[in-house]
Amino acid sequence: MQRVTTLKQLAEAVASARERELEVALVPTMGALHDGHLSLIREARRHTPFVVVSIFVNPLQFGAGEDFDKYPRDIEADAEKLRSMAVDVLFTPTVNDLYRGNMDVTESAGKIGDLYEGAARPAHFDGMLTVVARLFEAVRADYAVFGAKDAQQLFLIRQMAKAKFPNLKVIEAPTIREASGLAMSSRNQYLDAKNLEVASKLLAALRVGQGAGAISPALVIDAVRNEMLKVPEAKLDYIALVEADTFEPVVTGFSGRAVLLIAAVVGQTRLIDNIDIKF
Ligand code: AMP
């Protein structure tokens, strides 16, 4: 595994794949790697043997008072995991390496960027898209792999890629969970045993919504809300049922793939999760 930090080193490493006529896959992460991240690498490998993983905690996507400073960072442990998976290139830029002194937010997540996670975290998605755009420009990959866990993020990245990176194939990988059902997340490190148990109720509530029968969107949401009432330790932010293709709220009569979204704060930690429902 080659570990690079500058854009120039990265371009050279990717060029070596191109010389061998290999396609390139990119897996962007913020590090503190867990099995969810590693599953994205396995997914990337299904498309090409040459995989680039980036680790960068992007200041532009954290709001004031969020956890940028205390976000878990363990680059040596991460590098070891990636080495054991035979990742080709690990890109670990500093803020200056990646942004070259220009931290302008260049991307707009548009109307959907202001809803759900965007409503709770203003400017988060514009900052996220900006770093993803810089990474796409730097790597010029054929594939980029993202987790279904961050469904709204994935939707917005697809939207941006369609408009600005039409040759890039954006690949979705399923959410990897703990045995309790809790979606793996680097932020789960913030949770103690009690809060880990509380956090596992999010999926349980989504499943009750899924079981409510995909007939009426309101019934699905009510079922999840009622289930969350039994877990007052989790401060519910939103439950939403959206069309997978548009992220617009599902209305009665809709037929197709929908995503049931939930966000709650457990202890001090904001958690999100989602599952698919077929209407
Ligand atoms: P992060 O490091 O949290 O920014 O996540 C990097 C990538 O890993 C994103 O595409 C996430 O959606 C994905 N990811 C995070 N957690 C999981 C998980 N539990 N299962 C699958 N993918 C995940």
mmCIF file of N, CA, C and O in Angstrom, residues 54-111:
data_model
loop_
_atom_site.group_PDB
_atom_site.id
_atom_site.type_symbol
_atom_site.label_atom_id
_atom_site.label_comp_id
_atom_site.label_asym_id
_atom_site.label_seq_id
_atom_site.Cartn_x
_atom_site.Cartn_y
_atom_site.Cartn_z
ATOM 1 N N SER A 54 -9.452 7.411 0.821
ATOM 2 C CA SER A 54 -9.022 8.685 1.401
ATOM 3 C C SER A 54 -9.509 8.768 2.838
ATOM 4 O O SER A 54 -10.595 8.277 3.171
ATOM 5 N N ILE A 55 -8.664 9.357 3.671
ATOM 6 C CA ILE A 55 -9.043 9.642 5.058
ATOM 7 C C ILE A 55 -8.823 11.132 5.267
ATOM 8 O O ILE A 55 -7.686 11.619 5.165
ATOM 9 N N PHE A 56 -9.902 11.841 5.509
ATOM 10 C CA PHE A 56 -9.795 13.296 5.678
ATOM 11 C C PHE A 56 -10.994 13.759 6.492
ATOM 12 O O PHE A 56 -12.135 13.558 6.082
ATOM 13 N N VAL A 57 -10.725 14.333 7.644
ATOM 14 C CA VAL A 57 -11.814 14.901 8.453
ATOM 15 C C VAL A 57 -11.990 16.336 7.962
ATOM 16 O O VAL A 57 -11.123 17.185 8.175
ATOM 17 N N ASN A 58 -13.082 16.549 7.257
ATOM 18 C CA ASN A 58 -13.285 17.770 6.470
ATOM 19 C C ASN A 58 -13.880 18.890 7.321
ATOM 20 O O ASN A 58 -15.063 18.841 7.652
ATOM 21 N N PRO A 59 -13.074 19.922 7.629
ATOM 22 C CA PRO A 59 -13.609 20.979 8.506
ATOM 23 C C PRO A 59 -14.843 21.662 7.919
ATOM 24 O O PRO A 59 -15.702 22.118 8.675
ATOM 25 N N LEU A 60 -14.956 21.688 6.578
ATOM 26 C CA LEU A 60 -16.072 22.421 5.956
ATOM 27 C C LEU A 60 -17.432 21.797 6.223
ATOM 28 O O LEU A 60 -18.448 22.438 6.016
ATOM 29 N N GLN A 61 -17.463 20.536 6.643
ATOM 30 C CA GLN A 61 -18.784 19.919 6.831
ATOM 31 C C GLN A 61 -19.195 19.832 8.297
ATOM 32 O O GLN A 61 -20.224 19.231 8.604
ATOM 33 N N PHE A 62 -18.395 20.423 9.175
ATOM 34 C CA PHE A 62 -18.748 20.472 10.596
ATOM 35 C C PHE A 62 -19.221 21.874 10.935
ATOM 36 O O PHE A 62 -18.579 22.859 10.547
ATOM 37 N N GLY A 63 -20.328 21.966 11.669
ATOM 38 C CA GLY A 63 -20.822 23.262 12.104
ATOM 39 C C GLY A 63 -20.156 23.689 13.409
ATOM 40 O O GLY A 63 -19.482 22.875 14.071
ATOM 41 N N ALA A 64 -20.358 24.953 13.772
ATOM 42 C CA ALA A 64 -19.856 25.440 15.057
ATOM 43 C C ALA A 64 -20.502 24.609 16.161
ATOM 44 O O ALA A 64 -21.695 24.308 16.099
ATOM 45 N N GLY A 65 -19.703 24.191 17.143
ATOM 46 C CA GLY A 65 -20.264 23.408 18.243
ATOM 47 C C GLY A 65 -20.390 21.929 17.928
ATOM 48 O O GLY A 65 -20.788 21.144 18.793
ATOM 49 N N GLU A 66 -20.073 21.521 16.696
ATOM 50 C CA GLU A 66 -20.075 20.079 16.392
ATOM 51 C C GLU A 66 -18.725 19.480 16.794
ATOM 52 O O GLU A 66 -17.874 20.148 17.376
ATOM 53 N N ASP A 67 -18.531 18.204 16.438
ATOM 54 C CA ASP A 67 -17.427 17.445 17.034
ATOM 55 C C ASP A 67 -16.153 17.396 16.191
ATOM 56 O O ASP A 67 -15.385 16.438 16.288
ATOM 57 N N PHE A 68 -15.888 18.446 15.396
ATOM 58 C CA PHE A 68 -14.675 18.406 14.551
ATOM 59 C C PHE A 68 -13.417 18.125 15.375
ATOM 60 O O PHE A 68 -12.606 17.275 15.012
ATOM 61 N N ASP A 69 -13.265 18.823 16.497
ATOM 62 C CA ASP A 69 -12.030 18.676 17.284
ATOM 63 C C ASP A 69 -11.906 17.303 17.921
ATOM 64 O O ASP A 69 -10.827 16.746 18.015
ATOM 65 N N LYS A 70 -13.042 16.768 18.373
ATOM 66 C CA LYS A 70 -12.925 15.487 19.079
ATOM 67 C C LYS A 70 -13.284 14.272 18.211
ATOM 68 O O LYS A 70 -13.305 13.145 18.695
ATOM 69 N N TYR A 71 -13.528 14.526 16.911
ATOM 70 C CA TYR A 71 -13.837 13.401 16.021
ATOM 71 C C TYR A 71 -12.713 12.366 16.132
ATOM 72 O O TYR A 71 -11.541 12.713 16.099
ATOM 73 N N PRO A 72 -13.051 11.063 16.291
ATOM 74 C CA PRO A 72 -11.981 10.068 16.520
ATOM 75 C C PRO A 72 -10.994 9.995 15.359
ATOM 76 O O PRO A 72 -11.398 9.922 14.208
ATOM 77 N N ARG A 73 -9.724 10.086 15.687
ATOM 78 C CA ARG A 73 -8.670 9.995 14.660
ATOM 79 C C ARG A 73 -7.646 8.965 15.137
ATOM 80 O O ARG A 73 -7.116 9.086 16.230
ATOM 81 N N ASP A 74 -7.394 7.960 14.305
ATOM 82 C CA ASP A 74 -6.389 6.950 14.652
ATOM 83 C C ASP A 74 -5.774 6.444 13.356
ATOM 84 O O ASP A 74 -6.026 5.324 12.910
ATOM 85 N N ILE A 75 -4.964 7.299 12.778
ATOM 86 C CA ILE A 75 -4.495 7.052 11.419
ATOM 87 C C ILE A 75 -3.620 5.805 11.320
ATOM 88 O O ILE A 75 -3.692 5.081 10.323
ATOM 89 N N GLU A 76 -2.841 5.533 12.389
ATOM 90 C CA GLU A 76 -1.961 4.351 12.276
ATOM 91 C C GLU A 76 -2.776 3.058 12.311
ATOM 92 O O GLU A 76 -2.518 2.140 11.526
ATOM 93 N N ALA A 77 -3.766 2.990 13.185
ATOM 94 C CA ALA A 77 -4.630 1.799 13.211
ATOM 95 C C ALA A 77 -5.390 1.668 11.887
ATOM 96 O O ALA A 77 -5.552 0.561 11.353
ATOM 97 N N ASP A 78 -5.839 2.804 11.354
ATOM 98 C CA ASP A 78 -6.548 2.772 10.064
ATOM 99 C C ASP A 78 -5.636 2.239 8.963
ATOM 100 O O ASP A 78 -6.034 1.383 8.162
ATOM 101 N N ALA A 79 -4.407 2.760 8.928
ATOM 102 C CA ALA A 79 -3.464 2.352 7.872
ATOM 103 C C ALA A 79 -3.211 0.850 7.952
ATOM 104 O O ALA A 79 -3.143 0.161 6.931
ATOM 105 N N GLU A 80 -3.127 0.343 9.172
ATOM 106 C CA GLU A 80 -2.897 -1.092 9.356
ATOM 107 C C GLU A 80 -4.065 -1.909 8.785
ATOM 108 O O GLU A 80 -3.868 -2.913 8.091
ATOM 109 N N LYS A 81 -5.284 -1.464 9.070
ATOM 110 C CA LYS A 81 -6.462 -2.179 8.520
ATOM 111 C C LYS A 81 -6.440 -2.161 6.993
ATOM 112 O O LYS A 81 -6.746 -3.161 6.333
ATOM 113 N N LEU A 82 -6.091 -1.015 6.440
ATOM 114 C CA LEU A 82 -6.115 -0.887 4.974
ATOM 115 C C LEU A 82 -4.997 -1.716 4.339
ATOM 116 O O LEU A 82 -5.183 -2.313 3.283
ATOM 117 N N ARG A 83 -3.851 -1.763 5.021
ATOM 118 C CA ARG A 83 -2.741 -2.595 4.545
ATOM 119 C C ARG A 83 -3.174 -4.057 4.524
ATOM 120 O O ARG A 83 -2.933 -4.772 3.563
ATOM 121 N N SER A 84 -3.865 -4.468 5.591
ATOM 122 C CA SER A 84 -4.265 -5.878 5.656
ATOM 123 C C SER A 84 -5.320 -6.199 4.591
ATOM 124 O O SER A 84 -5.510 -7.361 4.253
ATOM 125 N N MET A 85 -5.980 -5.167 4.067
ATOM 126 C CA MET A 85 -6.928 -5.410 2.972
ATOM 127 C C MET A 85 -6.291 -5.185 1.612
ATOM 128 O O MET A 85 -6.977 -5.189 0.578
ATOM 129 N N ALA A 86 -4.978 -4.941 1.623
ATOM 130 C CA ALA A 86 -4.235 -4.729 0.369
ATOM 131 C C ALA A 86 -4.806 -3.584 -0.471
ATOM 132 O O ALA A 86 -4.865 -3.667 -1.704
ATOM 133 N N VAL A 87 -5.234 -2.533 0.202
ATOM 134 C CA VAL A 87 -5.630 -1.315 -0.515
ATOM 135 C C VAL A 87 -4.400 -0.780 -1.238
ATOM 136 O O VAL A 87 -3.280 -0.864 -0.738
ATOM 137 N N ASP A 88 -4.589 -0.230 -2.435
ATOM 138 C CA ASP A 88 -3.441 0.213 -3.229
ATOM 139 C C ASP A 88 -2.887 1.548 -2.756
ATOM 140 O O ASP A 88 -1.677 1.714 -2.623
ATOM 141 N N VAL A 89 -3.798 2.515 -2.548
ATOM 142 C CA VAL A 89 -3.351 3.859 -2.191
ATOM 143 C C VAL A 89 -4.177 4.376 -1.024
ATOM 144 O O VAL A 89 -5.414 4.321 -1.053
ATOM 145 N N LEU A 90 -3.486 4.873 -0.010
ATOM 146 C CA LEU A 90 -4.146 5.589 1.087
ATOM 147 C C LEU A 90 -3.779 7.060 0.944
ATOM 148 O O LEU A 90 -2.587 7.409 0.956
ATOM 149 N N PHE A 91 -4.789 7.897 0.802
ATOM 150 C CA PHE A 91 -4.586 9.340 0.624
ATOM 151 C C PHE A 91 -4.987 10.029 1.923
ATOM 152 O O PHE A 91 -6.155 9.979 2.310
ATOM 153 N N THR A 92 -4.021 10.619 2.603
ATOM 154 C CA THR A 92 -4.282 11.289 3.886
ATOM 155 C C THR A 92 -3.788 12.737 3.814
ATOM 156 O O THR A 92 -2.743 13.068 4.372
ATOM 157 N N PRO A 93 -4.529 13.581 3.095
ATOM 158 C CA PRO A 93 -4.058 14.963 2.950
ATOM 159 C C PRO A 93 -4.274 15.768 4.217
ATOM 160 O O PRO A 93 -5.143 15.447 5.029
ATOM 161 N N THR A 94 -3.486 16.830 4.373
ATOM 162 C CA THR A 94 -3.827 17.848 5.365
ATOM 163 C C THR A 94 -4.828 18.795 4.693
ATOM 164 O O THR A 94 -5.052 18.723 3.475
ATOM 165 N N VAL A 95 -5.382 19.699 5.480
ATOM 166 C CA VAL A 95 -6.315 20.687 4.919
ATOM 167 C C VAL A 95 -5.620 21.464 3.797
ATOM 168 O O VAL A 95 -6.199 21.678 2.721
ATOM 169 N N ASN A 96 -4.362 21.850 4.009
ATOM 170 C CA ASN A 96 -3.638 22.611 2.974
ATOM 171 C C ASN A 96 -3.360 21.784 1.734
ATOM 172 O O ASN A 96 -3.440 22.289 0.614
ATOM 173 N N ASP A 97 -3.012 20.498 1.938
ATOM 174 C CA ASP A 97 -2.761 19.628 0.780
ATOM 175 C C ASP A 97 -3.992 19.561 -0.112
ATOM 176 O O ASP A 97 -3.896 19.635 -1.328
ATOM 177 N N LEU A 98 -5.146 19.411 0.515
ATOM 178 C CA LEU A 98 -6.350 19.170 -0.283
ATOM 179 C C LEU A 98 -6.944 20.467 -0.834
ATOM 180 O O LEU A 98 -7.313 20.535 -2.009
ATOM 181 N N TYR A 99 -7.034 21.474 0.008
ATOM 182 C CA TYR A 99 -7.718 22.705 -0.428
ATOM 183 C C TYR A 99 -6.762 23.749 -0.985
ATOM 184 O O TYR A 99 -7.202 24.755 -1.525
ATOM 185 N N ARG A 100 -5.472 23.534 -0.832
ATOM 186 C CA ARG A 100 -4.461 24.473 -1.339
ATOM 187 C C ARG A 100 -4.801 25.915 -0.968
ATOM 188 O O ARG A 100 -4.786 26.819 -1.798
ATOM 189 N N GLY A 101 -5.180 26.074 0.285
ATOM 190 C CA GLY A 101 -5.423 27.425 0.788
ATOM 191 C C GLY A 101 -6.757 28.016 0.371
ATOM 192 O O GLY A 101 -7.088 29.139 0.741
ATOM 193 N N ASN A 102 -7.543 27.281 -0.413
ATOM 194 C CA ASN A 102 -8.839 27.821 -0.848
ATOM 195 C C ASN A 102 -9.966 26.981 -0.255
ATOM 196 O O ASN A 102 -10.307 25.933 -0.782
ATOM 197 N N MET A 103 -10.510 27.481 0.834
ATOM 198 C CA MET A 103 -11.564 26.722 1.507
ATOM 199 C C MET A 103 -12.959 27.242 1.164
ATOM 200 O O MET A 103 -13.894 27.079 1.943
ATOM 201 N N ASP A 104 -13.093 27.854 -0.010
ATOM 202 C CA ASP A 104 -14.430 28.298 -0.436
ATOM 203 C C ASP A 104 -15.341 27.079 -0.576
ATOM 204 O O ASP A 104 -14.908 26.038 -1.074
ATOM 205 N N VAL A 105 -16.562 27.259 -0.153
ATOM 206 C CA VAL A 105 -17.572 26.216 -0.385
ATOM 207 C C VAL A 105 -18.069 26.398 -1.810
ATOM 208 O O VAL A 105 -18.661 27.423 -2.142
ATOM 209 N N THR A 106 -17.759 25.440 -2.682
ATOM 210 C CA THR A 106 -18.051 25.621 -4.104
ATOM 211 C C THR A 106 -19.307 24.891 -4.554
ATOM 212 O O THR A 106 -19.756 25.074 -5.674
ATOM 213 N N GLU A 107 -19.839 24.016 -3.703
ATOM 214 C CA GLU A 107 -20.980 23.195 -4.125
ATOM 215 C C GLU A 107 -22.210 23.555 -3.311
ATOM 216 O O GLU A 107 -22.106 23.921 -2.135
ATOM 217 N N SER A 108 -23.355 23.411 -3.966
ATOM 218 C CA SER A 108 -24.606 23.646 -3.246
ATOM 219 C C SER A 108 -25.458 22.389 -3.313
ATOM 220 O O SER A 108 -25.674 21.828 -4.396
ATOM 221 N N ALA A 109 -25.949 21.976 -2.166
ATOM 222 C CA ALA A 109 -26.779 20.772 -2.109
ATOM 223 C C ALA A 109 -28.221 21.065 -2.520
ATOM 224 O O ALA A 109 -29.033 20.144 -2.614
ATOM 225 N N GLY A 110 -28.539 22.334 -2.750
ATOM 226 C CA GLY A 110 -29.883 22.686 -3.234
ATOM 227 C C GLY A 110 -30.941 22.454 -2.184
ATOM 228 O O GLY A 110 -30.673 22.346 -0.983
ATOM 229 N N LYS A 111 -32.159 22.337 -2.685
ATOM 230 C CA LYS A 111 -33.328 22.297 -1.803
ATOM 231 C C LYS A 111 -33.316 21.082 -0.869
ATOM 232 O O LYS A 111 -33.604 21.200 0.323
#
